[in-house]
Amino acid sequence: METVLVIIALIFVAFLVFGAYVTVKAVGAAKRGVDRKVEQARRAVEDTTLRAKSYAQPGAAAELAQLRLKLRTSMRATQDALHERVAEDPSLKESLGLFERLSAHGHELDAELKRLESEPDKAQVARLLPELRTRTERVTQSADALRHAARDRATRFAGDDLDALSSQIDLEAGALRHWTAEPGPGATGPESGAAETTGPATRPAQERPSITPPGVRPTYPWEKKPRPESTT
């Protein structure tokens, strides 16, 4: 009896531990989701503010906002493109590592541009702008090069796969059209043709294996949904 009670107690403790683990994981996932939405909202507000500054403020202040907006847009687009494709193409891991190194320069440059937005010495800002403009151009060009290369690689692979698939379909289509055998050297007249048509070289359509269960019609995303029949 004592053994049974110990086993029941252990099972109960195991359920408590498992429940606590599931709860912690769920809370962590919810917190990450909230943090991600908050970060996205913060970035959207910052981007909107930078766009407003680039149009509303004159001179160096407007150019600083334009440089920051250009830098952030390019880096974010490249980051999203690489992270999206690295799961399908592991060779992009090296490109992702290079981008992370480039991101360090991008963060440093963005922080410097942000500090200069509150710099009261406008002459100092104007003196630094050419060098900051050059650095921004170098960083964004590198980010754009990585993003475009990843996109071209994915497009090339998709094109190669489509070419191979088209060739296979052409071969299969040609094979499907040969539903009659070639007449033999001594065969003449319609009787021989009819015999060949029904001969063993031809496989009846009803004997072909189906990839869908009986009575189930396959559906495709490009098909229109059937309209409901009128009851009037």
PDB file of C-alpha atoms in Angstrom:
ATOM      1  CA  MET A   1       0.000   0.000   0.000  1.00  0.00           C
ATOM      2  CA  GLU A   2       2.801   2.382   0.835  1.00  0.00           C
ATOM      3  CA  THR A   3       4.389   1.689  -2.544  1.00  0.00           C
ATOM      4  CA  VAL A   4       1.154   2.589  -4.326  1.00  0.00           C
ATOM      5  CA  LEU A   5       0.887   5.849  -2.379  1.00  0.00           C
ATOM      6  CA  VAL A   6       4.472   6.733  -3.257  1.00  0.00           C
ATOM      7  CA  ILE A   7       3.835   6.068  -6.950  1.00  0.00           C
ATOM      8  CA  ILE A   8       0.665   8.203  -6.864  1.00  0.00           C
ATOM      9  CA  ALA A   9       2.582  11.011  -5.129  1.00  0.00           C
ATOM     10  CA  LEU A  10       5.354  10.846  -7.724  1.00  0.00           C
ATOM     11  CA  ILE A  11       2.836  10.972 -10.552  1.00  0.00           C
ATOM     12  CA  PHE A  12       1.131  13.952  -8.937  1.00  0.00           C
ATOM     13  CA  VAL A  13       4.466  15.778  -8.540  1.00  0.00           C
ATOM     14  CA  ALA A  14       5.355  14.961 -12.146  1.00  0.00           C
ATOM     15  CA  PHE A  15       2.070  16.472 -13.323  1.00  0.00           C
ATOM     16  CA  LEU A  16       2.717  19.584 -11.251  1.00  0.00           C
ATOM     17  CA  VAL A  17       6.220  19.957 -12.702  1.00  0.00           C
ATOM     18  CA  PHE A  18       4.958  19.398 -16.240  1.00  0.00           C
ATOM     19  CA  GLY A  19       2.147  21.904 -15.743  1.00  0.00           C
ATOM     20  CA  ALA A  20       4.569  24.481 -14.389  1.00  0.00           C
ATOM     21  CA  TYR A  21       6.909  23.906 -17.341  1.00  0.00           C
ATOM     22  CA  VAL A  22       4.074  24.312 -19.868  1.00  0.00           C
ATOM     23  CA  THR A  23       2.901  27.462 -18.092  1.00  0.00           C
ATOM     24  CA  VAL A  24       6.386  28.991 -18.119  1.00  0.00           C
ATOM     25  CA  LYS A  25       6.813  28.186 -21.816  1.00  0.00           C
ATOM     26  CA  ALA A  26       3.413  29.696 -22.650  1.00  0.00           C
ATOM     27  CA  VAL A  27       4.146  32.841 -20.646  1.00  0.00           C
ATOM     28  CA  GLY A  28       7.554  33.152 -22.287  1.00  0.00           C
ATOM     29  CA  ALA A  29       6.075  32.765 -25.767  1.00  0.00           C
ATOM     30  CA  ALA A  30       3.383  35.344 -24.994  1.00  0.00           C
ATOM     31  CA  LYS A  31       5.999  37.757 -23.616  1.00  0.00           C
ATOM     32  CA  ARG A  32       8.157  37.341 -26.719  1.00  0.00           C
ATOM     33  CA  GLY A  33       5.135  38.002 -28.904  1.00  0.00           C
ATOM     34  CA  VAL A  34       4.295  41.164 -26.966  1.00  0.00           C
ATOM     35  CA  ASP A  35       7.918  42.335 -27.028  1.00  0.00           C
ATOM     36  CA  ARG A  36       8.053  41.760 -30.778  1.00  0.00           C
ATOM     37  CA  LYS A  37       4.888  43.774 -31.367  1.00  0.00           C
ATOM     38  CA  VAL A  38       6.139  46.560 -29.111  1.00  0.00           C
ATOM     39  CA  GLU A  39       9.454  46.647 -30.994  1.00  0.00           C
ATOM     40  CA  GLN A  40       7.660  46.755 -34.348  1.00  0.00           C
ATOM     41  CA  ALA A  41       5.452  49.587 -33.132  1.00  0.00           C
ATOM     42  CA  ARG A  42       8.463  51.502 -31.805  1.00  0.00           C
ATOM     43  CA  ARG A  43      10.271  51.139 -35.124  1.00  0.00           C
ATOM     44  CA  ALA A  44       7.196  52.288 -37.031  1.00  0.00           C
ATOM     45  CA  VAL A  45       6.937  55.397 -34.833  1.00  0.00           C
ATOM     46  CA  GLU A  46      10.647  56.162 -35.269  1.00  0.00           C
ATOM     47  CA  ASP A  47      10.423  55.746 -39.042  1.00  0.00           C
ATOM     48  CA  THR A  48       7.384  58.007 -39.209  1.00  0.00           C
ATOM     49  CA  THR A  49       9.190  60.615 -37.099  1.00  0.00           C
ATOM     50  CA  LEU A  50      12.253  60.470 -39.353  1.00  0.00           C
ATOM     51  CA  ARG A  51      10.104  60.917 -42.465  1.00  0.00           C
ATOM     52  CA  ALA A  52       8.437  63.913 -40.886  1.00  0.00           C
ATOM     53  CA  LYS A  53      11.816  65.446 -39.965  1.00  0.00           C
ATOM     54  CA  SER A  54      13.203  64.866 -43.449  1.00  0.00           C
ATOM     55  CA  TYR A  55      10.378  66.983 -44.906  1.00  0.00           C
ATOM     56  CA  ALA A  56       9.647  69.488 -42.152  1.00  0.00           C
ATOM     57  CA  GLN A  57      13.148  70.480 -41.000  1.00  0.00           C
ATOM     58  CA  PRO A  58      15.522  72.392 -43.234  1.00  0.00           C
ATOM     59  CA  GLY A  59      19.219  71.886 -43.976  1.00  0.00           C
ATOM     60  CA  ALA A  60      21.440  69.485 -42.052  1.00  0.00           C
ATOM     61  CA  ALA A  61      18.663  68.257 -39.739  1.00  0.00           C
ATOM     62  CA  ALA A  62      16.633  67.024 -42.719  1.00  0.00           C
ATOM     63  CA  GLU A  63      19.655  65.274 -44.237  1.00  0.00           C
ATOM     64  CA  LEU A  64      20.463  63.534 -40.946  1.00  0.00           C
ATOM     65  CA  ALA A  65      16.908  62.181 -40.848  1.00  0.00           C
ATOM     66  CA  GLN A  66      17.160  61.062 -44.472  1.00  0.00           C
ATOM     67  CA  LEU A  67      20.441  59.255 -43.840  1.00  0.00           C
ATOM     68  CA  ARG A  68      19.055  57.454 -40.793  1.00  0.00           C
ATOM     69  CA  LEU A  69      15.895  56.432 -42.660  1.00  0.00           C
ATOM     70  CA  LYS A  70      17.880  55.147 -45.637  1.00  0.00           C
ATOM     71  CA  LEU A  71      20.230  53.185 -43.377  1.00  0.00           C
ATOM     72  CA  ARG A  72      17.445  51.601 -41.304  1.00  0.00           C
ATOM     73  CA  THR A  73      15.334  50.685 -44.342  1.00  0.00           C
ATOM     74  CA  SER A  74      18.198  48.977 -46.163  1.00  0.00           C
ATOM     75  CA  MET A  75      19.483  47.073 -43.127  1.00  0.00           C
ATOM     76  CA  ARG A  76      16.013  45.881 -42.078  1.00  0.00           C
ATOM     77  CA  ALA A  77      15.122  44.680 -45.589  1.00  0.00           C
ATOM     78  CA  THR A  78      18.398  42.749 -45.881  1.00  0.00           C
ATOM     79  CA  GLN A  79      18.022  41.211 -42.426  1.00  0.00           C
ATOM     80  CA  ASP A  80      14.483  40.025 -43.191  1.00  0.00           C
ATOM     81  CA  ALA A  81      15.502  38.611 -46.583  1.00  0.00           C
ATOM     82  CA  LEU A  82      18.459  36.634 -45.212  1.00  0.00           C
ATOM     83  CA  HIS A  83      16.607  35.259 -42.188  1.00  0.00           C
ATOM     84  CA  GLU A  84      13.681  34.260 -44.384  1.00  0.00           C
ATOM     85  CA  ARG A  85      15.803  32.292 -46.879  1.00  0.00           C
ATOM     86  CA  VAL A  86      18.519  30.809 -44.661  1.00  0.00           C
ATOM     87  CA  ALA A  87      16.201  27.980 -43.552  1.00  0.00           C
ATOM     88  CA  GLU A  88      15.765  26.901 -47.192  1.00  0.00           C
ATOM     89  CA  ASP A  89      19.354  27.614 -48.268  1.00  0.00           C
ATOM     90  CA  PRO A  90      21.935  26.845 -45.529  1.00  0.00           C
ATOM     91  CA  SER A  91      24.709  28.321 -47.682  1.00  0.00           C
ATOM     92  CA  LEU A  92      23.360  31.759 -46.732  1.00  0.00           C
ATOM     93  CA  LYS A  93      24.641  31.287 -43.167  1.00  0.00           C
ATOM     94  CA  GLU A  94      27.977  32.796 -44.193  1.00  0.00           C
ATOM     95  CA  SER A  95      26.156  35.755 -45.730  1.00  0.00           C
ATOM     96  CA  LEU A  96      24.175  36.121 -42.518  1.00  0.00           C
ATOM     97  CA  GLY A  97      27.427  36.186 -40.531  1.00  0.00           C
ATOM     98  CA  LEU A  98      28.783  38.935 -42.774  1.00  0.00           C
ATOM     99  CA  PHE A  99      25.571  40.884 -42.335  1.00  0.00           C
ATOM    100  CA  GLU A 100      25.857  40.648 -38.538  1.00  0.00           C
ATOM    101  CA  ARG A 101      29.318  42.195 -38.771  1.00  0.00           C
ATOM    102  CA  LEU A 102      27.916  44.877 -41.060  1.00  0.00           C
ATOM    103  CA  SER A 103      25.097  45.465 -38.557  1.00  0.00           C
ATOM    104  CA  ALA A 104      27.659  46.479 -35.927  1.00  0.00           C
ATOM    105  CA  HIS A 105      28.833  49.287 -38.224  1.00  0.00           C
ATOM    106  CA  GLY A 106      25.218  50.168 -39.006  1.00  0.00           C
ATOM    107  CA  HIS A 107      24.266  50.468 -35.337  1.00  0.00           C
ATOM    108  CA  GLU A 108      27.307  52.609 -34.629  1.00  0.00           C
ATOM    109  CA  LEU A 109      26.542  54.879 -37.574  1.00  0.00           C
ATOM    110  CA  ASP A 110      22.846  55.189 -36.647  1.00  0.00           C
ATOM    111  CA  ALA A 111      23.761  56.111 -33.065  1.00  0.00           C
ATOM    112  CA  GLU A 112      26.168  58.795 -34.323  1.00  0.00           C
ATOM    113  CA  LEU A 113      23.556  60.247 -36.661  1.00  0.00           C
ATOM    114  CA  LYS A 114      21.028  60.283 -33.828  1.00  0.00           C
ATOM    115  CA  ARG A 115      23.419  62.144 -31.509  1.00  0.00           C
ATOM    116  CA  LEU A 116      24.018  64.790 -34.135  1.00  0.00           C
ATOM    117  CA  GLU A 117      20.281  65.474 -34.383  1.00  0.00           C
ATOM    118  CA  SER A 118      20.504  67.233 -31.011  1.00  0.00           C
ATOM    119  CA  GLU A 119      23.888  68.872 -31.684  1.00  0.00           C
ATOM    120  CA  PRO A 120      23.482  72.657 -31.221  1.00  0.00           C
ATOM    121  CA  ASP A 121      26.605  73.488 -33.248  1.00  0.00           C
ATOM    122  CA  LYS A 122      25.165  73.377 -36.773  1.00  0.00           C
ATOM    123  CA  ALA A 123      28.539  74.233 -38.297  1.00  0.00           C
ATOM    124  CA  GLN A 124      30.016  71.113 -36.711  1.00  0.00           C
ATOM    125  CA  VAL A 125      27.148  69.045 -38.089  1.00  0.00           C
ATOM    126  CA  ALA A 126      27.671  70.477 -41.581  1.00  0.00           C
ATOM    127  CA  ARG A 127      31.373  69.675 -41.375  1.00  0.00           C
ATOM    128  CA  LEU A 128      30.715  66.031 -40.442  1.00  0.00           C
ATOM    129  CA  LEU A 129      27.929  65.434 -42.943  1.00  0.00           C
ATOM    130  CA  PRO A 130      30.078  64.526 -46.007  1.00  0.00           C
ATOM    131  CA  GLU A 131      31.896  61.771 -44.103  1.00  0.00           C
ATOM    132  CA  LEU A 132      28.640  60.477 -42.601  1.00  0.00           C
ATOM    133  CA  ARG A 133      27.037  60.508 -46.025  1.00  0.00           C
ATOM    134  CA  THR A 134      29.888  58.405 -47.421  1.00  0.00           C
ATOM    135  CA  ARG A 135      29.727  55.904 -44.558  1.00  0.00           C
ATOM    136  CA  THR A 136      25.965  55.566 -44.947  1.00  0.00           C
ATOM    137  CA  GLU A 137      26.371  54.930 -48.655  1.00  0.00           C
ATOM    138  CA  ARG A 138      29.001  52.250 -48.073  1.00  0.00           C
ATOM    139  CA  VAL A 139      26.941  50.410 -45.462  1.00  0.00           C
ATOM    140  CA  THR A 140      23.715  50.504 -47.473  1.00  0.00           C
ATOM    141  CA  GLN A 141      25.472  49.419 -50.673  1.00  0.00           C
ATOM    142  CA  SER A 142      26.942  46.407 -48.871  1.00  0.00           C
ATOM    143  CA  ALA A 143      23.570  45.512 -47.362  1.00  0.00           C
ATOM    144  CA  ASP A 144      21.826  45.902 -50.717  1.00  0.00           C
ATOM    145  CA  ALA A 145      24.471  43.712 -52.398  1.00  0.00           C
ATOM    146  CA  LEU A 146      23.843  40.881 -49.916  1.00  0.00           C
ATOM    147  CA  ARG A 147      20.076  41.170 -50.292  1.00  0.00           C
ATOM    148  CA  HIS A 148      20.146  41.270 -54.089  1.00  0.00           C
ATOM    149  CA  ALA A 149      22.563  38.331 -54.275  1.00  0.00           C
ATOM    150  CA  ALA A 150      20.310  36.233 -52.018  1.00  0.00           C
ATOM    151  CA  ARG A 151      17.285  37.130 -54.126  1.00  0.00           C
ATOM    152  CA  ASP A 152      19.101  36.335 -57.409  1.00  0.00           C
ATOM    153  CA  ARG A 153      20.263  33.004 -55.980  1.00  0.00           C
ATOM    154  CA  ALA A 154      16.719  32.036 -55.000  1.00  0.00           C
ATOM    155  CA  THR A 155      15.400  33.142 -58.408  1.00  0.00           C
ATOM    156  CA  ARG A 156      18.075  31.140 -60.229  1.00  0.00           C
ATOM    157  CA  PHE A 157      17.338  27.984 -58.238  1.00  0.00           C
ATOM    158  CA  ALA A 158      13.613  28.395 -58.841  1.00  0.00           C
ATOM    159  CA  GLY A 159      14.254  28.894 -62.580  1.00  0.00           C
ATOM    160  CA  ASP A 160      16.477  25.800 -62.808  1.00  0.00           C
ATOM    161  CA  ASP A 161      13.903  23.703 -60.990  1.00  0.00           C
ATOM    162  CA  LEU A 162      11.134  24.998 -63.262  1.00  0.00           C
ATOM    163  CA  ASP A 163      13.203  24.188 -66.370  1.00  0.00           C
ATOM    164  CA  ALA A 164      13.790  20.638 -65.163  1.00  0.00           C
ATOM    165  CA  LEU A 165      10.128  20.234 -64.265  1.00  0.00           C
ATOM    166  CA  SER A 166       9.008  21.563 -67.658  1.00  0.00           C
ATOM    167  CA  SER A 167      11.290  19.060 -69.421  1.00  0.00           C
ATOM    168  CA  GLN A 168       9.874  16.185 -67.381  1.00  0.00           C
ATOM    169  CA  ILE A 169       6.321  17.318 -68.096  1.00  0.00           C
ATOM    170  CA  ASP A 170       7.062  17.544 -71.840  1.00  0.00           C
ATOM    171  CA  LEU A 171       8.397  13.984 -71.796  1.00  0.00           C
ATOM    172  CA  GLU A 172       5.400  12.735 -69.825  1.00  0.00           C
ATOM    173  CA  ALA A 173       2.977  14.567 -72.128  1.00  0.00           C
ATOM    174  CA  GLY A 174       4.629  12.965 -75.146  1.00  0.00           C
ATOM    175  CA  ALA A 175       4.415   9.532 -73.540  1.00  0.00           C
ATOM    176  CA  LEU A 176       0.738  10.004 -72.683  1.00  0.00           C
ATOM    177  CA  ARG A 177      -0.096  10.828 -76.325  1.00  0.00           C
ATOM    178  CA  HIS A 178       1.282   7.463 -77.551  1.00  0.00           C
ATOM    179  CA  TRP A 179      -1.878   5.511 -76.730  1.00  0.00           C
ATOM    180  CA  THR A 180      -1.545   3.312 -79.888  1.00  0.00           C
ATOM    181  CA  ALA A 181       1.371   1.101 -80.864  1.00  0.00           C
ATOM    182  CA  GLU A 182       3.237   1.487 -84.139  1.00  0.00           C
ATOM    183  CA  PRO A 183       1.908  -0.964 -86.835  1.00  0.00           C
ATOM    184  CA  GLY A 184       4.134  -3.951 -87.510  1.00  0.00           C
ATOM    185  CA  PRO A 185       5.834  -4.526 -90.882  1.00  0.00           C
ATOM    186  CA  GLY A 186       3.190  -7.053 -92.009  1.00  0.00           C
ATOM    187  CA  ALA A 187       0.148  -5.350 -90.600  1.00  0.00           C
ATOM    188  CA  THR A 188      -2.244  -3.718 -93.059  1.00  0.00           C
ATOM    189  CA  GLY A 189      -5.826  -2.586 -93.005  1.00  0.00           C
ATOM    190  CA  PRO A 190      -8.068  -1.284 -90.268  1.00  0.00           C
ATOM    191  CA  GLU A 191      -8.276  -4.682 -88.556  1.00  0.00           C
ATOM    192  CA  SER A 192      -4.612  -4.637 -87.647  1.00  0.00           C
ATOM    193  CA  GLY A 193      -4.894  -1.098 -86.318  1.00  0.00           C
ATOM    194  CA  ALA A 194      -7.878  -2.005 -84.202  1.00  0.00           C
ATOM    195  CA  ALA A 195      -6.082  -5.046 -82.863  1.00  0.00           C
ATOM    196  CA  GLU A 196      -3.065  -2.962 -81.892  1.00  0.00           C
ATOM    197  CA  THR A 197      -5.232  -0.375 -80.253  1.00  0.00           C
ATOM    198  CA  THR A 198      -6.737  -2.955 -77.919  1.00  0.00           C
ATOM    199  CA  GLY A 199      -3.553  -4.959 -77.519  1.00  0.00           C
ATOM    200  CA  PRO A 200      -1.463  -5.332 -74.379  1.00  0.00           C
ATOM    201  CA  ALA A 201       0.648  -2.304 -75.304  1.00  0.00           C
ATOM    202  CA  THR A 202      -2.150  -0.042 -74.219  1.00  0.00           C
ATOM    203  CA  ARG A 203      -3.111   0.240 -70.570  1.00  0.00           C
ATOM    204  CA  PRO A 204      -6.774   1.105 -69.895  1.00  0.00           C
ATOM    205  CA  ALA A 205      -7.247   4.422 -68.170  1.00  0.00           C
ATOM    206  CA  GLN A 206      -9.303   2.886 -65.389  1.00  0.00           C
ATOM    207  CA  GLU A 207      -6.348   0.689 -64.390  1.00  0.00           C
ATOM    208  CA  ARG A 208      -3.990   3.601 -63.784  1.00  0.00           C
ATOM    209  CA  PRO A 209      -3.218   4.181 -60.097  1.00  0.00           C
ATOM    210  CA  SER A 210      -4.764   7.276 -58.540  1.00  0.00           C
ATOM    211  CA  ILE A 211      -2.958   9.629 -56.136  1.00  0.00           C
ATOM    212  CA  THR A 212      -6.215  10.689 -54.495  1.00  0.00           C
ATOM    213  CA  PRO A 213      -8.685   8.536 -52.511  1.00  0.00           C
ATOM    214  CA  PRO A 214     -11.737   7.258 -54.423  1.00  0.00           C
ATOM    215  CA  GLY A 215     -14.504   9.805 -54.629  1.00  0.00           C
ATOM    216  CA  VAL A 216     -12.241  12.715 -53.568  1.00  0.00           C
ATOM    217  CA  ARG A 217     -11.525  15.435 -56.112  1.00  0.00           C
ATOM    218  CA  PRO A 218      -8.225  17.300 -55.614  1.00  0.00           C
ATOM    219  CA  THR A 219      -8.524  21.054 -55.137  1.00  0.00           C
ATOM    220  CA  TYR A 220      -5.977  23.735 -56.017  1.00  0.00           C
ATOM    221  CA  PRO A 221      -5.568  27.284 -54.681  1.00  0.00           C
ATOM    222  CA  TRP A 222      -6.072  28.825 -58.107  1.00  0.00           C
ATOM    223  CA  GLU A 223      -9.503  27.255 -58.588  1.00  0.00           C
ATOM    224  CA  LYS A 224     -12.620  29.316 -58.063  1.00  0.00           C
ATOM    225  CA  LYS A 225     -14.946  28.153 -55.317  1.00  0.00           C
ATOM    226  CA  PRO A 226     -18.194  26.668 -56.723  1.00  0.00           C
ATOM    227  CA  ARG A 227     -21.245  28.829 -56.270  1.00  0.00           C
ATOM    228  CA  PRO A 228     -23.957  27.347 -53.989  1.00  0.00           C
ATOM    229  CA  GLU A 229     -26.937  26.015 -55.887  1.00  0.00           C
ATOM    230  CA  SER A 230     -30.076  28.113 -55.725  1.00  0.00           C
ATOM    231  CA  THR A 231     -32.928  26.620 -53.722  1.00  0.00           C
ATOM    232  CA  THR A 232     -35.611  28.780 -55.359  1.00  0.00           C
TER     233      THR A 232
END
